[in-house]
mmCIF file of C-alpha atoms in Angstrom:
data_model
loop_
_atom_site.group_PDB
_atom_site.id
_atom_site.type_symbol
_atom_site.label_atom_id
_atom_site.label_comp_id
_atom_site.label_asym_id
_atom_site.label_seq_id
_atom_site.Cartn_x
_atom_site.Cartn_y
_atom_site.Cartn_z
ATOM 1 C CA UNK A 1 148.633 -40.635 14.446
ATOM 2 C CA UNK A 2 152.078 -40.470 13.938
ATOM 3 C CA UNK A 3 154.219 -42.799 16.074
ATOM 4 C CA UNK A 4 158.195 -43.299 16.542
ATOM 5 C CA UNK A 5 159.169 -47.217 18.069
ATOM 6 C CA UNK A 6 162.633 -47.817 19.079
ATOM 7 C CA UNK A 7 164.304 -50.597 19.606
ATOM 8 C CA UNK A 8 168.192 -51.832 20.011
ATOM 9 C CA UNK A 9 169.393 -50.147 23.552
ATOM 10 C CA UNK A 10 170.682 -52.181 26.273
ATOM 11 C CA UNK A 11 173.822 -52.637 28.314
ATOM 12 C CA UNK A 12 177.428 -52.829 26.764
ATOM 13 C CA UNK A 13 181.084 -52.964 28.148
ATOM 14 C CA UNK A 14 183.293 -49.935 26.837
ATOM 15 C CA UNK A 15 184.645 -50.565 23.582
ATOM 16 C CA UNK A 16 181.670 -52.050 22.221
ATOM 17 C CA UNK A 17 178.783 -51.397 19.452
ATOM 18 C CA UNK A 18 175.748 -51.083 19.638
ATOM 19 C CA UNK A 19 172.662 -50.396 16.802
ATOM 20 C CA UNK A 20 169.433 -47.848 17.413
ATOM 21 C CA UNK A 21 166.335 -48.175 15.000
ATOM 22 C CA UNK A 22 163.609 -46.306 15.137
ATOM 23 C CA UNK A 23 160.226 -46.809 12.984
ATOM 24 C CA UNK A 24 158.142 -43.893 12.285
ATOM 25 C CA UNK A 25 154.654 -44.788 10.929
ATOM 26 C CA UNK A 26 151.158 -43.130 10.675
ATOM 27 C CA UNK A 27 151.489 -40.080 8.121
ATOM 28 C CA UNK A 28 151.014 -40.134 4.590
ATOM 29 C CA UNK A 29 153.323 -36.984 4.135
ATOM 30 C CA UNK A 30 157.083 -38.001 3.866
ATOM 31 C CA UNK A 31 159.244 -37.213 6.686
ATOM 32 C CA UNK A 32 162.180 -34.876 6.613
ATOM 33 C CA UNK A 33 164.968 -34.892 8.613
ATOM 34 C CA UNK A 34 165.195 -37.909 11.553
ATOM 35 C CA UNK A 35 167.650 -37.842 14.466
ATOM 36 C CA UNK A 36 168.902 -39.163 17.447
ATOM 37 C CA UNK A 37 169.169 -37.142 20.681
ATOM 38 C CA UNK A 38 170.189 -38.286 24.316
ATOM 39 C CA UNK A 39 169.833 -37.576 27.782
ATOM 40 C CA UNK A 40 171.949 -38.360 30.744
ATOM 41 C CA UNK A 41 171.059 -37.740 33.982
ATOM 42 C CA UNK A 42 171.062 -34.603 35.354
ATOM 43 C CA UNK A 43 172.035 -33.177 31.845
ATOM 44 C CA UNK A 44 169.889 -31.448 29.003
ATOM 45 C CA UNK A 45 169.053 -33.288 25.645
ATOM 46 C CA UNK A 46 171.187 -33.057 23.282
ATOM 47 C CA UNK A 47 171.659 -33.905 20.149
ATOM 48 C CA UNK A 48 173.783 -37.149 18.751
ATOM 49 C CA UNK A 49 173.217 -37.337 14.776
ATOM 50 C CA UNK A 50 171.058 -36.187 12.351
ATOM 51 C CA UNK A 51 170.213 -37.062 8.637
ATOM 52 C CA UNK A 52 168.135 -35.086 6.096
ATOM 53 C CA UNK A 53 165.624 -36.918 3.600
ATOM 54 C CA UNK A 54 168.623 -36.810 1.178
ATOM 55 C CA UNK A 55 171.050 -38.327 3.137
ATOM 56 C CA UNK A 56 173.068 -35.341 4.380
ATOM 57 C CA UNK A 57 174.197 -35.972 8.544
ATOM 58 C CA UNK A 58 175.499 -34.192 11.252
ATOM 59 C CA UNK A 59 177.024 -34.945 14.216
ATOM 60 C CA UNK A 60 177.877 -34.277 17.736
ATOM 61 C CA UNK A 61 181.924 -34.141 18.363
ATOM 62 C CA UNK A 62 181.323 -36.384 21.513
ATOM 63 C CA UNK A 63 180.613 -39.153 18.703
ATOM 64 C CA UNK A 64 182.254 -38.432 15.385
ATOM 65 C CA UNK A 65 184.184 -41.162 14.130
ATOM 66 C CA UNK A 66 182.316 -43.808 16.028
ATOM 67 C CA UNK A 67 179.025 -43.587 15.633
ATOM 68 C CA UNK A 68 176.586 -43.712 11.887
ATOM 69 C CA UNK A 69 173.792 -42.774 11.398
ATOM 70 C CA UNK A 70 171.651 -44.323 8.348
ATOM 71 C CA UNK A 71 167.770 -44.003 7.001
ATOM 72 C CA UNK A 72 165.516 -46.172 4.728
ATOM 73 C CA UNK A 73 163.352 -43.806 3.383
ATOM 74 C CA UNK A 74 160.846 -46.278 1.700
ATOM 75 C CA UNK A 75 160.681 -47.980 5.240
ATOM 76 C CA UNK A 76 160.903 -44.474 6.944
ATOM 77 C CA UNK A 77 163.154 -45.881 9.312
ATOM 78 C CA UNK A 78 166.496 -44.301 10.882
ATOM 79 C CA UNK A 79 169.169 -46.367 12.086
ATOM 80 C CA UNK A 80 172.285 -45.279 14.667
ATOM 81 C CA UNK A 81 175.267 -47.464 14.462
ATOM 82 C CA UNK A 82 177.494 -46.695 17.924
ATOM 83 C CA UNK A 83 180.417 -48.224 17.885
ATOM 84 C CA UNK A 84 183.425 -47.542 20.325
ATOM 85 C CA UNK A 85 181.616 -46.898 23.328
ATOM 86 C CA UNK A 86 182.131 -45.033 26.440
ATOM 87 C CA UNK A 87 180.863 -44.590 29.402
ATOM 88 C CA UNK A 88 179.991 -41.087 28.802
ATOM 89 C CA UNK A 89 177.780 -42.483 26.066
ATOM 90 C CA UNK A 90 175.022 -43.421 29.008
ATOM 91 C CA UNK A 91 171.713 -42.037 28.406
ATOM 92 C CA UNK A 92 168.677 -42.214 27.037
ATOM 93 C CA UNK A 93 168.465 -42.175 23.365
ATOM 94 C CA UNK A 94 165.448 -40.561 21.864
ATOM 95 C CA UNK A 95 164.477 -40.905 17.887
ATOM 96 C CA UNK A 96 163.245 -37.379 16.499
ATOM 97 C CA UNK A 97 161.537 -37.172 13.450
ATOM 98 C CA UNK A 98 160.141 -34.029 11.096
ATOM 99 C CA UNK A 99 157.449 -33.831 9.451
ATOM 100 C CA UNK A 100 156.724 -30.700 7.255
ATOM 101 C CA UNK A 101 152.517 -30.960 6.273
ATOM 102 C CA UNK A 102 150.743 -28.294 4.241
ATOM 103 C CA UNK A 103 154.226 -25.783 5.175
ATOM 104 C CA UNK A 104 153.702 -26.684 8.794
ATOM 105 C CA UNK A 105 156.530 -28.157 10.991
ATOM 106 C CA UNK A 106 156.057 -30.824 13.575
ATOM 107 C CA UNK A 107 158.241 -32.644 15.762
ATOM 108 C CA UNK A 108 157.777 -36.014 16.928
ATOM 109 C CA UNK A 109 159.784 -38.247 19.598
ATOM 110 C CA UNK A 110 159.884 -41.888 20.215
ATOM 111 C CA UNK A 111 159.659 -43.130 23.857
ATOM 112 C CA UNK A 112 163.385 -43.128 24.288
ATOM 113 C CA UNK A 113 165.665 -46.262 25.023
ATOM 114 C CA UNK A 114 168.399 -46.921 27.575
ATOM 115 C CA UNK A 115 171.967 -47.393 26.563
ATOM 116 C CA UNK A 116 174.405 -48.578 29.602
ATOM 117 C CA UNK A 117 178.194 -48.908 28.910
ATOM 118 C CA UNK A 118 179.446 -50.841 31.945
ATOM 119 C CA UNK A 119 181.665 -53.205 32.772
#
């Protein structure tokens, strides 16, 4: 069963960094692209940064500039490096992962973790 852990949110004052992992385990298929998505409250998902299998990324505007996002492949682990942070940054941050098996898509999520930027 495939699984996505987080790890690394918590509560920051503005102008500081913070770093996201997220593990993906339980499939013998590689995984394809990995993200990072948030939620605020009241607001829709949306997406943060993304980076293909071969290291290609995308970002939001919101973040470009101040955040990174990273991958191990042989660990199939994803890493988001925010730096700079704003208030408008709170939300939940969910890891996304893709995973393409016998032509089929699938989508997984991890559990989501808080960020707070507060002073």
């Amino acid at each position: 069963q495939v699984r996505l852990v987080e790890s690394g949110g918590g509560l920051v004052q503005p102008g500081g960094s913070l770093r996201l992992s997220c593990a993906a385990s339980g499939s013998i298929f590689s995984f394809g692209a990995m993200g990072w998505y948030r939620q605020a409250p009241g607001k829709q998902r949306e997406l943060v940064a993304a980076i293909t299998r071969g290291g290609s990324t995308n970002y939001a505007d919101s973040v470009k500039g101040r955040f990174t996002i990273s991958r191990d492949n042989t660990e199939n682990t994803v890493y988001l490096q925010m730096n700079s942070l704003k208030p408008e940054d709170t939300a939940v941050y969910y890891c996304h992962a893709e995973l393409i098996t016998w032509g089929i898509r699938s989508d997984y999520w991890g559990q989501g973790t808080q960020v707070t930027v507060s002073s």
